[in-house]
PDB file of C-alpha atoms in Angstrom:
ATOM      1  CA  MET Z   3     -32.914  47.074 173.406  1.00  0.00           C
ATOM      2  CA  LYS Z   4     -32.553  43.903 175.527  1.00  0.00           C
ATOM      3  CA  ILE Z   5     -33.780  44.504 179.061  1.00  0.00           C
ATOM      4  CA  THR Z   6     -33.752  42.234 182.135  1.00  0.00           C
ATOM      5  CA  ILE Z   7     -35.874  43.081 185.242  1.00  0.00           C
ATOM      6  CA  CYS Z   8     -34.689  41.322 188.423  1.00  0.00           C
ATOM      7  CA  ASP Z   9     -36.818  41.557 191.540  1.00  0.00           C
ATOM      8  CA  ASP Z  10     -38.042  38.954 194.060  1.00  0.00           C
ATOM      9  CA  MET Z  11     -41.473  40.548 194.016  1.00  0.00           C
ATOM     10  CA  PRO Z  12     -43.369  39.371 190.884  1.00  0.00           C
ATOM     11  CA  GLN Z  13     -45.947  42.214 191.081  1.00  0.00           C
ATOM     12  CA  ASP Z  14     -43.140  44.817 190.910  1.00  0.00           C
ATOM     13  CA  VAL Z  15     -41.530  42.994 187.967  1.00  0.00           C
ATOM     14  CA  ASP Z  16     -44.881  43.006 186.154  1.00  0.00           C
ATOM     15  CA  ARG Z  17     -45.535  46.736 186.850  1.00  0.00           C
ATOM     16  CA  LEU Z  18     -42.089  47.672 185.543  1.00  0.00           C
ATOM     17  CA  THR Z  19     -42.537  45.395 182.538  1.00  0.00           C
ATOM     18  CA  PHE Z  20     -45.860  47.087 181.751  1.00  0.00           C
ATOM     19  CA  LEU Z  21     -44.308  50.569 181.992  1.00  0.00           C
ATOM     20  CA  CYS Z  22     -41.301  49.663 179.827  1.00  0.00           C
ATOM     21  CA  ARG Z  23     -43.565  48.272 177.094  1.00  0.00           C
ATOM     22  CA  LYS Z  24     -45.740  51.330 177.286  1.00  0.00           C
ATOM     23  CA  TYR Z  25     -42.618  53.574 176.775  1.00  0.00           C
ATOM     24  CA  ALA Z  26     -41.506  51.385 173.861  1.00  0.00           C
ATOM     25  CA  LYS Z  27     -44.903  51.650 172.201  1.00  0.00           C
ATOM     26  CA  GLN Z  28     -45.060  55.390 172.657  1.00  0.00           C
ATOM     27  CA  ASN Z  29     -41.615  55.857 171.192  1.00  0.00           C
ATOM     28  CA  HIS Z  30     -41.944  53.271 168.327  1.00  0.00           C
ATOM     29  CA  LEU Z  31     -39.198  51.068 169.845  1.00  0.00           C
ATOM     30  CA  GLU Z  32     -38.765  47.332 170.263  1.00  0.00           C
ATOM     31  CA  PHE Z  33     -37.832  46.099 173.755  1.00  0.00           C
ATOM     32  CA  GLU Z  34     -36.991  42.417 174.428  1.00  0.00           C
ATOM     33  CA  ILE Z  35     -37.713  42.013 178.132  1.00  0.00           C
ATOM     34  CA  GLU Z  36     -36.719  39.137 180.410  1.00  0.00           C
ATOM     35  CA  LYS Z  37     -38.358  38.808 183.851  1.00  0.00           C
ATOM     36  CA  VAL Z  38     -36.312  37.286 186.631  1.00  0.00           C
ATOM     37  CA  THR Z  39     -37.408  36.756 190.253  1.00  0.00           C
ATOM     38  CA  ASN Z  40     -34.419  34.809 191.540  1.00  0.00           C
ATOM     39  CA  PRO Z  41     -31.007  36.538 191.053  1.00  0.00           C
ATOM     40  CA  ASP Z  42     -29.330  33.165 190.910  1.00  0.00           C
ATOM     41  CA  ASN Z  43     -30.995  32.689 187.466  1.00  0.00           C
ATOM     42  CA  LEU Z  44     -29.563  35.899 186.035  1.00  0.00           C
ATOM     43  CA  ASN Z  45     -27.829  35.585 182.720  1.00  0.00           C
ATOM     44  CA  LEU Z  46     -25.752  38.697 182.396  1.00  0.00           C
ATOM     45  CA  GLU Z  47     -24.560  38.091 178.892  1.00  0.00           C
ATOM     46  CA  ASN Z  48     -25.946  39.840 175.853  1.00  0.00           C
ATOM     47  CA  MET Z  49     -27.894  42.281 177.954  1.00  0.00           C
ATOM     48  CA  ASP Z  50     -28.193  46.101 177.340  1.00  0.00           C
ATOM     49  CA  LEU Z  51     -30.079  47.249 180.430  1.00  0.00           C
ATOM     50  CA  LEU Z  52     -30.649  45.589 183.892  1.00  0.00           C
ATOM     51  CA  PHE Z  53     -33.304  46.820 186.338  1.00  0.00           C
ATOM     52  CA  LEU Z  54     -32.021  45.434 189.635  1.00  0.00           C
ATOM     53  CA  ASP Z  55     -33.782  45.374 193.015  1.00  0.00           C
ATOM     54  CA  ILE Z  56     -31.251  46.161 195.679  1.00  0.00           C
ATOM     55  CA  GLU Z  57     -32.665  44.175 198.571  1.00  0.00           C
ATOM     56  CA  MET Z  58     -33.483  40.543 197.765  1.00  0.00           C
ATOM     57  CA  PRO Z  59     -33.459  37.537 200.083  1.00  0.00           C
ATOM     58  CA  GLU Z  60     -31.176  35.421 197.837  1.00  0.00           C
ATOM     59  CA  LYS Z  61     -28.566  38.058 196.878  1.00  0.00           C
ATOM     60  CA  ASN Z  62     -27.858  41.777 197.382  1.00  0.00           C
ATOM     61  CA  GLY Z  63     -28.348  43.709 194.157  1.00  0.00           C
ATOM     62  CA  ILE Z  64     -25.297  45.974 194.934  1.00  0.00           C
ATOM     63  CA  GLN Z  65     -23.147  42.843 195.180  1.00  0.00           C
ATOM     64  CA  ILE Z  66     -24.397  41.675 191.758  1.00  0.00           C
ATOM     65  CA  GLN Z  67     -23.593  45.087 190.262  1.00  0.00           C
ATOM     66  CA  ARG Z  68     -20.145  45.082 191.702  1.00  0.00           C
ATOM     67  CA  GLU Z  69     -19.380  41.554 190.436  1.00  0.00           C
ATOM     68  CA  ARG Z  70     -20.704  42.421 187.014  1.00  0.00           C
ATOM     69  CA  GLU Z  71     -18.673  45.653 186.914  1.00  0.00           C
ATOM     70  CA  LEU Z  72     -15.457  43.750 187.448  1.00  0.00           C
ATOM     71  CA  ILE Z  73     -16.299  41.668 184.392  1.00  0.00           C
ATOM     72  CA  SER Z  74     -17.022  44.305 181.744  1.00  0.00           C
ATOM     73  CA  GLY Z  75     -18.729  47.401 183.058  1.00  0.00           C
ATOM     74  CA  ARG Z  76     -21.865  46.236 181.293  1.00  0.00           C
ATOM     75  CA  PRO Z  77     -24.887  46.037 181.172  1.00  0.00           C
ATOM     76  CA  LEU Z  78     -26.165  49.496 182.198  1.00  0.00           C
ATOM     77  CA  ILE Z  79     -27.913  49.201 185.514  1.00  0.00           C
ATOM     78  CA  ILE Z  80     -30.862  51.011 187.105  1.00  0.00           C
ATOM     79  CA  PHE Z  81     -31.529  50.181 190.694  1.00  0.00           C
ATOM     80  CA  PHE Z  82     -35.040  50.210 192.164  1.00  0.00           C
ATOM     81  CA  THR Z  83     -35.961  49.446 195.797  1.00  0.00           C
ATOM     82  CA  ASN Z  84     -38.259  50.305 198.663  1.00  0.00           C
ATOM     83  CA  TYR Z  85     -35.290  51.437 200.703  1.00  0.00           C
ATOM     84  CA  PRO Z  86     -33.998  54.912 199.494  1.00  0.00           C
ATOM     85  CA  ALA Z  87     -31.063  54.879 201.962  1.00  0.00           C
ATOM     86  CA  TYR Z  88     -29.416  52.153 199.784  1.00  0.00           C
ATOM     87  CA  SER Z  89     -29.143  54.679 196.891  1.00  0.00           C
ATOM     88  CA  MET Z  90     -26.119  56.283 198.559  1.00  0.00           C
ATOM     89  CA  SER Z  91     -24.066  53.138 198.081  1.00  0.00           C
ATOM     90  CA  SER Z  92     -25.474  52.271 194.601  1.00  0.00           C
ATOM     91  CA  HIS Z  93     -22.688  53.682 192.410  1.00  0.00           C
ATOM     92  CA  GLY Z  94     -20.469  52.348 189.688  1.00  0.00           C
ATOM     93  CA  THR Z  95     -19.435  52.968 186.114  1.00  0.00           C
ATOM     94  CA  ASN Z  96     -22.361  51.039 184.796  1.00  0.00           C
ATOM     95  CA  VAL Z  97     -25.019  52.409 187.149  1.00  0.00           C
ATOM     96  CA  ILE Z  98     -27.128  55.182 185.524  1.00  0.00           C
ATOM     97  CA  GLY Z  99     -29.956  55.652 187.926  1.00  0.00           C
ATOM     98  CA  PHE Z 100     -31.994  54.876 190.967  1.00  0.00           C
ATOM     99  CA  LEU Z 101     -35.773  54.386 191.042  1.00  0.00           C
ATOM    100  CA  PRO Z 102     -37.668  54.466 194.334  1.00  0.00           C
ATOM    101  CA  LYS Z 103     -40.735  52.180 194.598  1.00  0.00           C
ATOM    102  CA  PRO Z 104     -43.391  52.572 193.530  1.00  0.00           C
ATOM    103  CA  VAL Z 105     -41.811  53.471 190.213  1.00  0.00           C
ATOM    104  CA  LYS Z 106     -42.924  56.790 188.717  1.00  0.00           C
ATOM    105  CA  GLU Z 107     -43.541  56.554 185.010  1.00  0.00           C
ATOM    106  CA  SER Z 108     -41.942  59.972 184.262  1.00  0.00           C
ATOM    107  CA  LEU Z 109     -38.751  59.180 186.051  1.00  0.00           C
ATOM    108  CA  LEU Z 110     -38.538  55.812 184.362  1.00  0.00           C
ATOM    109  CA  GLY Z 111     -38.909  57.516 181.055  1.00  0.00           C
ATOM    110  CA  ASP Z 112     -36.002  59.806 181.763  1.00  0.00           C
ATOM    111  CA  TYR Z 113     -33.741  56.844 182.653  1.00  0.00           C
ATOM    112  CA  LEU Z 114     -34.780  54.965 179.501  1.00  0.00           C
ATOM    113  CA  ASP Z 115     -34.030  58.057 177.495  1.00  0.00           C
ATOM    114  CA  LYS Z 116     -30.557  58.101 179.105  1.00  0.00           C
ATOM    115  CA  ALA Z 117     -29.922  54.393 178.542  1.00  0.00           C
ATOM    116  CA  LEU Z 118     -30.809  54.723 174.832  1.00  0.00           C
ATOM    117  CA  VAL Z 119     -28.508  57.722 174.318  1.00  0.00           C
ATOM    118  CA  LEU Z 120     -25.612  55.915 176.111  1.00  0.00           C
ATOM    119  CA  LEU Z 121     -26.123  52.760 174.235  1.00  0.00           C
ATOM    120  CA  GLN Z 122     -26.384  54.660 170.982  1.00  0.00           C
ATOM    121  CA  SER Z 123     -22.941  56.275 171.552  1.00  0.00           C
ATOM    122  CA  ASN Z 124     -21.264  52.890 172.132  1.00  0.00           C
ATOM    123  CA  LYS Z 125     -20.053  50.481 169.400  1.00  0.00           C
ATOM    124  CA  VAL Z 126     -16.980  48.283 168.876  1.00  0.00           C
ATOM    125  CA  VAL Z 127     -15.264  48.903 165.487  1.00  0.00           C
ATOM    126  CA  GLY Z 128     -12.363  46.943 164.004  1.00  0.00           C
ATOM    127  CA  PHE Z 129      -9.367  47.988 162.037  1.00  0.00           C
ATOM    128  CA  ASP Z 130      -8.217  44.431 161.632  1.00  0.00           C
ATOM    129  CA  ARG Z 131      -8.871  41.075 163.367  1.00  0.00           C
ATOM    130  CA  GLU Z 132      -6.641  42.061 166.320  1.00  0.00           C
ATOM    131  CA  GLU Z 133      -7.184  45.803 166.631  1.00  0.00           C
ATOM    132  CA  ARG Z 134     -10.652  46.769 167.752  1.00  0.00           C
ATOM    133  CA  TYR Z 135     -11.901  49.839 169.700  1.00  0.00           C
ATOM    134  CA  ASN Z 136     -15.025  51.054 171.425  1.00  0.00           C
ATOM    135  CA  THR Z 137     -16.308  54.236 169.835  1.00  0.00           C
ATOM    136  CA  ARG Z 138     -15.977  55.961 173.182  1.00  0.00           C
ATOM    137  CA  GLN Z 139     -12.199  55.484 172.842  1.00  0.00           C
ATOM    138  CA  ILE Z 140     -12.030  57.221 169.442  1.00  0.00           C
ATOM    139  CA  GLN Z 141     -11.625  61.001 169.166  1.00  0.00           C
ATOM    140  CA  TYR Z 142     -11.716  61.161 165.393  1.00  0.00           C
ATOM    141  CA  ILE Z 143     -11.104  59.208 162.193  1.00  0.00           C
ATOM    142  CA  VAL Z 144      -9.080  60.814 159.474  1.00  0.00           C
ATOM    143  CA  MET Z 145      -7.854  59.862 155.991  1.00  0.00           C
ATOM    144  CA  ASP Z 146      -4.105  59.603 155.576  1.00  0.00           C
ATOM    145  CA  HIS Z 147      -2.437  58.818 152.233  1.00  0.00           C
ATOM    146  CA  GLY Z 148      -5.538  56.875 151.086  1.00  0.00           C
ATOM    147  CA  CYS Z 149      -6.083  54.981 154.348  1.00  0.00           C
ATOM    148  CA  SER Z 150      -8.376  55.770 157.300  1.00  0.00           C
ATOM    149  CA  LYS Z 151      -7.011  55.587 160.837  1.00  0.00           C
ATOM    150  CA  ALA Z 152      -8.486  56.416 164.250  1.00  0.00           C
ATOM    151  CA  VAL Z 153      -6.910  58.854 166.736  1.00  0.00           C
ATOM    152  CA  LEU Z 154      -7.709  57.552 170.224  1.00  0.00           C
ATOM    153  CA  LYS Z 155      -8.323  59.531 173.435  1.00  0.00           C
ATOM    154  CA  ASP Z 156      -4.793  58.868 174.624  1.00  0.00           C
ATOM    155  CA  GLY Z 157      -3.365  60.323 171.502  1.00  0.00           C
ATOM    156  CA  LYS Z 158      -2.307  56.916 169.966  1.00  0.00           C
ATOM    157  CA  GLN Z 159      -3.280  56.048 166.418  1.00  0.00           C
ATOM    158  CA  SER Z 160      -4.770  52.882 164.946  1.00  0.00           C
ATOM    159  CA  ILE Z 161      -3.302  51.132 161.960  1.00  0.00           C
ATOM    160  CA  GLY Z 162      -4.551  52.538 158.601  1.00  0.00           C
ATOM    161  CA  ILE Z 163      -7.097  50.583 156.618  1.00  0.00           C
ATOM    162  CA  TYR Z 164      -8.641  51.000 153.169  1.00  0.00           C
ATOM    163  CA  LYS Z 165     -12.028  52.241 154.327  1.00  0.00           C
ATOM    164  CA  SER Z 166     -13.429  55.578 153.136  1.00  0.00           C
ATOM    165  CA  ILE Z 167     -14.817  58.393 155.205  1.00  0.00           C
ATOM    166  CA  ILE Z 168     -18.208  57.816 153.488  1.00  0.00           C
ATOM    167  CA  GLU Z 169     -18.198  54.187 154.684  1.00  0.00           C
ATOM    168  CA  TRP Z 170     -17.200  55.302 158.237  1.00  0.00           C
ATOM    169  CA  GLU Z 171     -19.894  57.942 158.147  1.00  0.00           C
ATOM    170  CA  GLN Z 172     -22.605  55.425 157.247  1.00  0.00           C
ATOM    171  CA  GLU Z 173     -21.418  53.241 160.138  1.00  0.00           C
ATOM    172  CA  LEU Z 174     -20.815  55.894 162.864  1.00  0.00           C
ATOM    173  CA  ILE Z 175     -23.149  58.756 162.382  1.00  0.00           C
ATOM    174  CA  PRO Z 176     -25.693  57.048 164.630  1.00  0.00           C
ATOM    175  CA  TYR Z 177     -23.063  56.950 167.343  1.00  0.00           C
ATOM    176  CA  TRP Z 178     -22.580  60.687 167.475  1.00  0.00           C
ATOM    177  CA  PHE Z 179     -19.767  61.130 165.050  1.00  0.00           C
ATOM    178  CA  ILE Z 180     -20.054  64.131 162.708  1.00  0.00           C
ATOM    179  CA  LYS Z 181     -18.396  64.572 159.264  1.00  0.00           C
ATOM    180  CA  ILE Z 182     -16.472  67.834 159.404  1.00  0.00           C
ATOM    181  CA  SER Z 183     -14.924  67.451 155.951  1.00  0.00           C
ATOM    182  CA  GLN Z 184     -14.383  64.959 153.198  1.00  0.00           C
ATOM    183  CA  SER Z 185     -11.408  63.441 155.157  1.00  0.00           C
ATOM    184  CA  CYS Z 186     -12.511  63.530 158.781  1.00  0.00           C
ATOM    185  CA  LEU Z 187     -15.209  62.347 161.187  1.00  0.00           C
ATOM    186  CA  VAL Z 188     -15.162  63.642 164.823  1.00  0.00           C
ATOM    187  CA  ASN Z 189     -16.714  62.075 167.936  1.00  0.00           C
ATOM    188  CA  CYS Z 190     -19.034  64.625 169.562  1.00  0.00           C
ATOM    189  CA  GLN Z 191     -17.960  63.319 172.973  1.00  0.00           C
ATOM    190  CA  TYR Z 192     -14.513  64.891 172.597  1.00  0.00           C
ATOM    191  CA  ILE Z 193     -15.518  68.332 171.169  1.00  0.00           C
ATOM    192  CA  ASP Z 194     -14.759  71.335 173.314  1.00  0.00           C
ATOM    193  CA  LYS Z 195     -15.726  74.038 170.798  1.00  0.00           C
ATOM    194  CA  LEU Z 196     -17.285  74.188 167.321  1.00  0.00           C
ATOM    195  CA  VAL Z 197     -17.132  77.441 165.330  1.00  0.00           C
ATOM    196  CA  ALA Z 198     -17.201  78.241 161.597  1.00  0.00           C
ATOM    197  CA  GLY Z 199     -14.136  76.701 160.055  1.00  0.00           C
ATOM    198  CA  LYS Z 200     -12.700  74.913 163.121  1.00  0.00           C
ATOM    199  CA  VAL Z 201     -13.474  72.328 165.785  1.00  0.00           C
ATOM    200  CA  THR Z 202     -11.402  72.277 168.979  1.00  0.00           C
ATOM    201  CA  LEU Z 203     -11.145  68.927 170.875  1.00  0.00           C
ATOM    202  CA  LYS Z 204     -10.914  68.699 174.741  1.00  0.00           C
ATOM    203  CA  ASP Z 205      -7.200  67.868 174.365  1.00  0.00           C
ATOM    204  CA  GLY Z 206      -6.574  71.062 172.427  1.00  0.00           C
ATOM    205  CA  THR Z 207      -6.391  69.501 169.034  1.00  0.00           C
ATOM    206  CA  GLY Z 208      -7.718  71.770 166.225  1.00  0.00           C
ATOM    207  CA  LEU Z 209      -9.366  70.364 163.113  1.00  0.00           C
ATOM    208  CA  THR Z 210     -10.639  72.177 160.072  1.00  0.00           C
ATOM    209  CA  VAL Z 211     -14.360  72.192 159.377  1.00  0.00           C
ATOM    210  CA  SER Z 212     -15.274  72.654 155.741  1.00  0.00           C
ATOM    211  CA  ARG Z 213     -17.685  75.472 154.841  1.00  0.00           C
ATOM    212  CA  ARG Z 214     -20.088  73.033 153.240  1.00  0.00           C
ATOM    213  CA  ALA Z 215     -20.239  70.809 156.338  1.00  0.00           C
ATOM    214  CA  PHE Z 216     -20.446  73.452 159.002  1.00  0.00           C
ATOM    215  CA  GLN Z 217     -24.233  73.928 159.280  1.00  0.00           C
ATOM    216  CA  ALA Z 218     -25.017  70.227 159.429  1.00  0.00           C
ATOM    217  CA  CYS Z 219     -22.202  69.660 161.973  1.00  0.00           C
ATOM    218  CA  LYS Z 220     -23.532  72.495 164.117  1.00  0.00           C
ATOM    219  CA  GLU Z 221     -27.076  71.170 164.115  1.00  0.00           C
ATOM    220  CA  ARG Z 222     -25.979  67.634 164.975  1.00  0.00           C
ATOM    221  CA  TYR Z 223     -23.617  68.809 167.683  1.00  0.00           C
ATOM    222  CA  LEU Z 224     -26.274  70.968 169.271  1.00  0.00           C
ATOM    223  CA  GLU Z 225     -28.673  67.889 169.229  1.00  0.00           C
ATOM    224  CA  TYR Z 226     -25.985  65.942 171.051  1.00  0.00           C
ATOM    225  CA  LEU Z 227     -25.476  68.697 173.675  1.00  0.00           C
ATOM    226  CA  GLU Z 228     -29.209  68.907 174.322  1.00  0.00           C
ATOM    227  CA  LYS Z 229     -29.476  65.225 174.918  1.00  0.00           C
ATOM    228  CA  MET Z 230     -26.456  65.118 177.139  1.00  0.00           C
ATOM    229  CA  ALA Z 231     -27.718  68.199 179.133  1.00  0.00           C
ATOM    230  CA  ARG Z 232     -30.777  66.256 180.222  1.00  0.00           C
ATOM    231  CA  PHE Z 233     -28.672  63.769 182.080  1.00  0.00           C
ATOM    232  CA  ALA Z 234     -25.966  65.941 183.543  1.00  0.00           C
TER     233      ALA Z 234
END
């Protein structure tokens, strides 16, 4: 995971860097961390997670977040500051948390857990050079007359391509898709109910779950729910 820590106070940057590296070591992860003390030097491209101080002399952190959100909604942002009152205005589609200073290691760990889950559920996949979708847009992928196609959250369907469910499974299982049969993968994000023989999506769509696949689907879906419940 690529992390940038932006704060005009070098000692706070060093402290947060130390805690992030400690978390990575404890969880057998690799973090690439960039330290920035002047927000004018921020490079917001190719970044997964940004720790952003709200109150800095050069530029307000909330302003930076809102500018970045207009561009792409990324990276994920965690605000941290000495001024808790600012947290009320620190919202946006890419803001996942608020850390008061001094940063508590346990709370930081919870937010890093959340960031990893959110990043893990997000990937861009292509059906041809022009047709590409974020995995969060895809409800399920199904085989149809020898081709696979995606059914999107708005009900629209992608073009069909010659790619097997096994190939899709290898690519998308880490992003919380579950294989409910030999011909269908479902995004856990869109599941409303999973019972023996059937999965019901949030839009009411019903899909058949094979007897052989049900137990593995159930275990994986429960794992997904447990992770999401921590951040509700």
